[in-house]
C-alpha atoms as one frame of an Amber mdcrd trajectory, in Angstrom:
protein
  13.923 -12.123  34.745  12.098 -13.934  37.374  10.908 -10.869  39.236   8.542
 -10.890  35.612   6.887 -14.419  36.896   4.497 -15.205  33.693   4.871 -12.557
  31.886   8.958 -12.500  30.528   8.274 -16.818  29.821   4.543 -17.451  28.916
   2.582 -15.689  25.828   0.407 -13.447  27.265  -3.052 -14.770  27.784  -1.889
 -18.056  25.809  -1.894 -16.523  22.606   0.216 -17.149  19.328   1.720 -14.038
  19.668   4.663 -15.385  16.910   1.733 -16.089  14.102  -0.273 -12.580  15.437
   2.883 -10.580  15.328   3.293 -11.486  11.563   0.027 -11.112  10.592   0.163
  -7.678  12.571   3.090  -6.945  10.586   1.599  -7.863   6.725  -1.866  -5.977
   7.752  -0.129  -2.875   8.405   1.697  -3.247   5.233  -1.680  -3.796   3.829
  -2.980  -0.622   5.379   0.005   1.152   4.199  -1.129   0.130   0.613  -4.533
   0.789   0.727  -4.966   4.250   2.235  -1.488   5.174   0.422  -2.649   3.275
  -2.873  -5.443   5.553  -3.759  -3.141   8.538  -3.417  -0.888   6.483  -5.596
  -3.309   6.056  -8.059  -4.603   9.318  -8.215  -1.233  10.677  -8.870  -1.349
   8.302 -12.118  -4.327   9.797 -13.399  -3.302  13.443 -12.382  -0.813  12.628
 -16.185  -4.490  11.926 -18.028  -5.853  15.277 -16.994  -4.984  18.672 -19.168
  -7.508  21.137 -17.645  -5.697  23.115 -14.887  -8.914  23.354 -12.907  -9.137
  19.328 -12.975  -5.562  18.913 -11.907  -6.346  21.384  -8.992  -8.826  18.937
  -8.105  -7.139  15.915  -8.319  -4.798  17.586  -5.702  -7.270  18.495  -3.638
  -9.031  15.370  -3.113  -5.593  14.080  -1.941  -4.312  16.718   0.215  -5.688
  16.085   3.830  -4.827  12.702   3.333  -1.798  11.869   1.889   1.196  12.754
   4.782  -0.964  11.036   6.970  -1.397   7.496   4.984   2.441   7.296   4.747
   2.773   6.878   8.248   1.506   3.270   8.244   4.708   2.494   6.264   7.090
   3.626   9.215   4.704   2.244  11.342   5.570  -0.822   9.166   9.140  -0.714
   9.541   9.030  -0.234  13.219   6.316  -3.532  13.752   9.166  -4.992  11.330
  12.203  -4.082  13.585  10.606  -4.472  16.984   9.110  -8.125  16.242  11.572
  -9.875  13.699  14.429  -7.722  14.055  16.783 -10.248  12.157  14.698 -10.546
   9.358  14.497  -6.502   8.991  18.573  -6.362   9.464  17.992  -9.456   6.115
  16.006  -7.035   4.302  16.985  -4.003   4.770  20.529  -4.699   4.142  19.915
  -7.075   0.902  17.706  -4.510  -0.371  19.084  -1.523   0.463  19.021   0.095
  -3.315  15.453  -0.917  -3.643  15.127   0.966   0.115  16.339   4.078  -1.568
  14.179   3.850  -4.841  11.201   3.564  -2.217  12.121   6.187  -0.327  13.168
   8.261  -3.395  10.040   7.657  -5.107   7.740   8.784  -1.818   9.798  12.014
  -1.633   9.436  13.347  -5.343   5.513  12.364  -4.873   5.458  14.372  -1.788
   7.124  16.926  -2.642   6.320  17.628  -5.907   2.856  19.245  -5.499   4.165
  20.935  -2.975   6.291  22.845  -5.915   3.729  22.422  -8.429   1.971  24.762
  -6.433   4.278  27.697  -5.858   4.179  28.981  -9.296   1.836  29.390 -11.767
   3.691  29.471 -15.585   3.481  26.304 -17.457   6.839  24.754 -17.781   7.134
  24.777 -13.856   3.732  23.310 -13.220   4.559  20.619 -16.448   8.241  19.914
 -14.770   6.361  19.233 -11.445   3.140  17.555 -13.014   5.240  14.923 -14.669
   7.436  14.343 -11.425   4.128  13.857  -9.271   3.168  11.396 -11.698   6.325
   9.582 -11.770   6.946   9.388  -8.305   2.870   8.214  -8.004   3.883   5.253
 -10.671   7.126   4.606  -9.602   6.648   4.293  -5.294   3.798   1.279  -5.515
   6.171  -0.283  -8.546   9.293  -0.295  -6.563   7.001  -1.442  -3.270   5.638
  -4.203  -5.082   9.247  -5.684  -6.288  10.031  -5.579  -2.677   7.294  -7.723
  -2.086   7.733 -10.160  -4.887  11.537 -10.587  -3.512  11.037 -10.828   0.058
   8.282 -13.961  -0.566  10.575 -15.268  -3.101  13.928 -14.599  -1.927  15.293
 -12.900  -4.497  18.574 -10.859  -3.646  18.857  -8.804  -7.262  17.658  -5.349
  -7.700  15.209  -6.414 -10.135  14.012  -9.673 -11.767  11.259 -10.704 -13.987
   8.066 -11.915 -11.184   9.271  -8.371  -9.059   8.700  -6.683 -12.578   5.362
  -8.091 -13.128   4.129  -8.067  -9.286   5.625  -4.031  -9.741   2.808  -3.433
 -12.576   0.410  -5.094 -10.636   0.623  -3.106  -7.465   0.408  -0.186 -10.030
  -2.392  -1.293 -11.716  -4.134  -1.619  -8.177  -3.342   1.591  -6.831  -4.637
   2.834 -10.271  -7.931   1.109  -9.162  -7.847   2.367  -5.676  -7.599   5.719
  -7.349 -10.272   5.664  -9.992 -12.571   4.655  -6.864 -11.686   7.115  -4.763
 -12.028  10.108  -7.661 -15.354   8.913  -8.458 -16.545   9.484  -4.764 -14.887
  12.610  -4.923 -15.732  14.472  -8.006 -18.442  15.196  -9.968 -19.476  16.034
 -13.252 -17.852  15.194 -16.625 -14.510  14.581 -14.528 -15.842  12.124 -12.223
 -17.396  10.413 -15.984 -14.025  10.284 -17.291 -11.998   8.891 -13.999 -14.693
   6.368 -14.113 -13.863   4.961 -17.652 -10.277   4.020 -16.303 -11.368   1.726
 -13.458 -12.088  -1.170 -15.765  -8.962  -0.914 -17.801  -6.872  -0.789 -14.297
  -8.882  -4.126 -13.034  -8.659  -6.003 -16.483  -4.694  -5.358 -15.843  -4.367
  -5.964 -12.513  -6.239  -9.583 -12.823  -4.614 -10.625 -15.985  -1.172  -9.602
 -14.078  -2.306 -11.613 -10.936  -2.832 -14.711 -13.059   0.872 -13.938 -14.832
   2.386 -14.190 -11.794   0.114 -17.155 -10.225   1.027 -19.294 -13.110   4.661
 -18.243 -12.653   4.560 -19.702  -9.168   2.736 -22.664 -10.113   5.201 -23.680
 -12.727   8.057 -22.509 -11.357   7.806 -22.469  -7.500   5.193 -25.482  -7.007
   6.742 -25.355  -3.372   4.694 -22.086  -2.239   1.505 -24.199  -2.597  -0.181
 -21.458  -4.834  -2.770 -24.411  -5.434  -3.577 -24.878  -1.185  -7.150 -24.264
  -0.237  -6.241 -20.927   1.164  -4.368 -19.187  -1.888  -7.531 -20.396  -4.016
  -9.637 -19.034  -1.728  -8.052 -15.578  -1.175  -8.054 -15.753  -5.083 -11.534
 -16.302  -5.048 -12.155 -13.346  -2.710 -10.518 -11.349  -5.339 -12.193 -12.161
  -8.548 -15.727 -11.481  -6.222 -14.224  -7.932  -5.111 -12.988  -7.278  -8.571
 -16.914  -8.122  -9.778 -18.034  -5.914  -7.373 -16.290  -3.362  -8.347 -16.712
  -3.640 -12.032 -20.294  -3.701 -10.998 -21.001  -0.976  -8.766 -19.004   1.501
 -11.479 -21.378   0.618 -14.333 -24.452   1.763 -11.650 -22.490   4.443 -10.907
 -22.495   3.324  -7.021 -18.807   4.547  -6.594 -18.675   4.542  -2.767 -19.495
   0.784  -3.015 -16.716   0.547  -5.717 -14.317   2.229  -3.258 -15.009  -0.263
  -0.553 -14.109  -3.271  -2.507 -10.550  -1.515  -2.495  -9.734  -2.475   0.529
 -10.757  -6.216  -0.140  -8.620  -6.187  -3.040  -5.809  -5.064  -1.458  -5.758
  -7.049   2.217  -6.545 -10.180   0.055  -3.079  -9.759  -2.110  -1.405  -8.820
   1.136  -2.890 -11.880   2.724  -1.793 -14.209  -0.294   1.645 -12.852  -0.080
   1.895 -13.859   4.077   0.420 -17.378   3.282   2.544 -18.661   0.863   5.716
 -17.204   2.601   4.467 -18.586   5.969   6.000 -20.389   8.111   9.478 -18.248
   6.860   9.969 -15.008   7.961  12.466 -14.396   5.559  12.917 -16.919   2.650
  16.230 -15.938   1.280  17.928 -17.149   4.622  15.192 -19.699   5.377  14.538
 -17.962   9.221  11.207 -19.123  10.171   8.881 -16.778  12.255  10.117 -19.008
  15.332  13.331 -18.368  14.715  13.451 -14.774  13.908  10.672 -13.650  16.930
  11.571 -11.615  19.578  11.254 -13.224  22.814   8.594 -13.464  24.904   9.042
 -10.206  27.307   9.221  -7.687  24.884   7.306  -9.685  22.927   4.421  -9.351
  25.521   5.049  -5.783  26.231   4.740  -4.899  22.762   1.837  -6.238  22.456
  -0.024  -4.689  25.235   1.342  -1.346  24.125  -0.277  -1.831  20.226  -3.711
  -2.686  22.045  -3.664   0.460  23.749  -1.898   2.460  20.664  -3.788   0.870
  17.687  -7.527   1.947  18.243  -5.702   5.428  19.272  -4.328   5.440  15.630
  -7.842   3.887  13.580  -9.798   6.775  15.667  -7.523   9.652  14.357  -7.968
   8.025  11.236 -11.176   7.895  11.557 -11.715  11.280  12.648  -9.787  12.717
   9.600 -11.469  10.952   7.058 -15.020  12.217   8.586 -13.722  15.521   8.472
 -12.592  15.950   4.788 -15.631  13.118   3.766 -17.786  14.523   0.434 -16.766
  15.903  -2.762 -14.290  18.370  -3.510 -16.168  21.811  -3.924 -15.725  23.949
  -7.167 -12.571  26.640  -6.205 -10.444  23.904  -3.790  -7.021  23.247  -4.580
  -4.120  21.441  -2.625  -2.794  24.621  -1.230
């Protein structure tokens, strides 16, 4: 490896590629959940809508951007298996039922208004409403478990704090949704969306604090009560103001972009506490469980060059399909 000099034994440029790298990994997970979340969230709310013309909109607001947002969770899996491929092989493996229930869940959500589409009598579209709606529910439930048992180290399929974090990744996707609707509808429908964002927040916060005084009284280790967990709390009790807020004035793009906030700062709150361990259940630290420094480096110049590539597509596509969803669009 010598014929590398620098670059297969030193950081490149000095940095902490170990801590970046699993930052890097969490923030894609926390893309993955906001741009997915809303679509998530919508699909709840597509089971509180009866009119067929609504549903048809629901589906429409969704439909440029749905395939795409998934891609941030392979995207996620890859960051995973490239960087800390021990502590993917630890996952992956120990979770492997909860893998399929993921994956399960994401394919009856896609492809259910796919079918829901096709025909036009009403037991077909109520048979493919309902699985839409339970694949919506179901995909950010199962997620969150994941999440609760990876930070905690739990090796069972489900347990009580993977239950509760489950409902409150639902609960925010549900708010991710209502915000998103209300930008993209208008009328009575985008009246009635509105009326479920404050239910969604009041459960989301009163499930955060269930599971933050779980972890105080039961895992005092995690150091829920450090400056930074308080603080990313904090951050989320002024986002969830905010959005509560800019509903009542009916300012719903500003209620949308306090999604985001919500969502990074839960994704951040799960990476502190688990940090320095990469994966808890086997006690691997990110030090032990990094890649080393070569591919290390070269993966790292290759997401500089590929990332902005990826936020400009992104960026592109929302542009594109920005504004509400005209009377007569559907998903097809």
């Amino acid at each position: 490896m010598t014929e590398y000099g620098a670059f297969a034994t030193d950081p490149l440029f000095g940095l902490p590629l170990q801590e970046l790298w699993f930052g890097l990994v969490f923030f894609i997970l926390g893309m993955f959940l906001f741009l997915d979340g809303f679509d998530f969230g919508v699909g709840a709310l597509f089971a509180t809508r009866e009119d067929d013309e609504e549903r048809e909109t629901l589906l429409a607001a969704i439909g440029p951007f749905w395939d795409g947002n998934e891609v941030w969770l392979v995207v996620f899996g890859g960051a995973l298996f490239a960087a800390f491929p021990a502590v993917y092989a630890n996952l992956f493996s120990r979770h492997y039922l909860l893998m399929f229930a993921i994956l399960g869940a994401l394919i009856l959500r896609g492809l259910a208004p796919e079918m829901y589409e096709q025909r036009h009598d009403e037991a077909w579209q109520t048979w493919w409403g309902r699985a839409f709606v339970v694949g919506s529910v179901s995909a950010p439930f199962f997620l969150g478990v994941f999440a609760a048992h990876w930070l905690l180290g739990v090796e069972s399929l489900l347990s009580l704090p993977g239950v509760v974090v489950g409902l409150a990744v639902v609960a925010l996707t549900v708010v991710a949704g209502v915000g998103f609707l209300a930008m993209k509808t208008r009328g009575s429908l985008q009246r009635d969306v509105a009326d479920y964002g404050p239910r969604a927040m009041a459960a989301y916060l009163a499930l955060v604090v269930v599971t933050l005084g779980y972890l105080v009284a039961v895992r005092p280790d995690l150091g829920v009560l450090a400056p930074v967990p308080l603080a990313l709390v904090a951050v989320t009790l002024a986002a969830a103001a905010g959005y509560l807020l800019a509903l009542r004035e009916g300012r719903y793009a500003l209620a949308f972009g306090t999604v985001p906030v919500l969502v990074f700062a839960f994704v951040a709150l799960v990476a502190t506490l688990m940090f320095p361990l990469a994966d808890p259940a086997t006690g691997l630290t990110v030090a032990d469980a990094i890649v080393s420094v070569l591919p290390l480096n070269i993966m790292s110049v290759a997401s500089a060059l590929l990332l902005p590539l990826v936020f400009t597509y992104f960026g592109i596509l929302y542009s594109t399909f920005s504004g509400p969803i005209e009377t007569g669009e559907s998903y097809s």
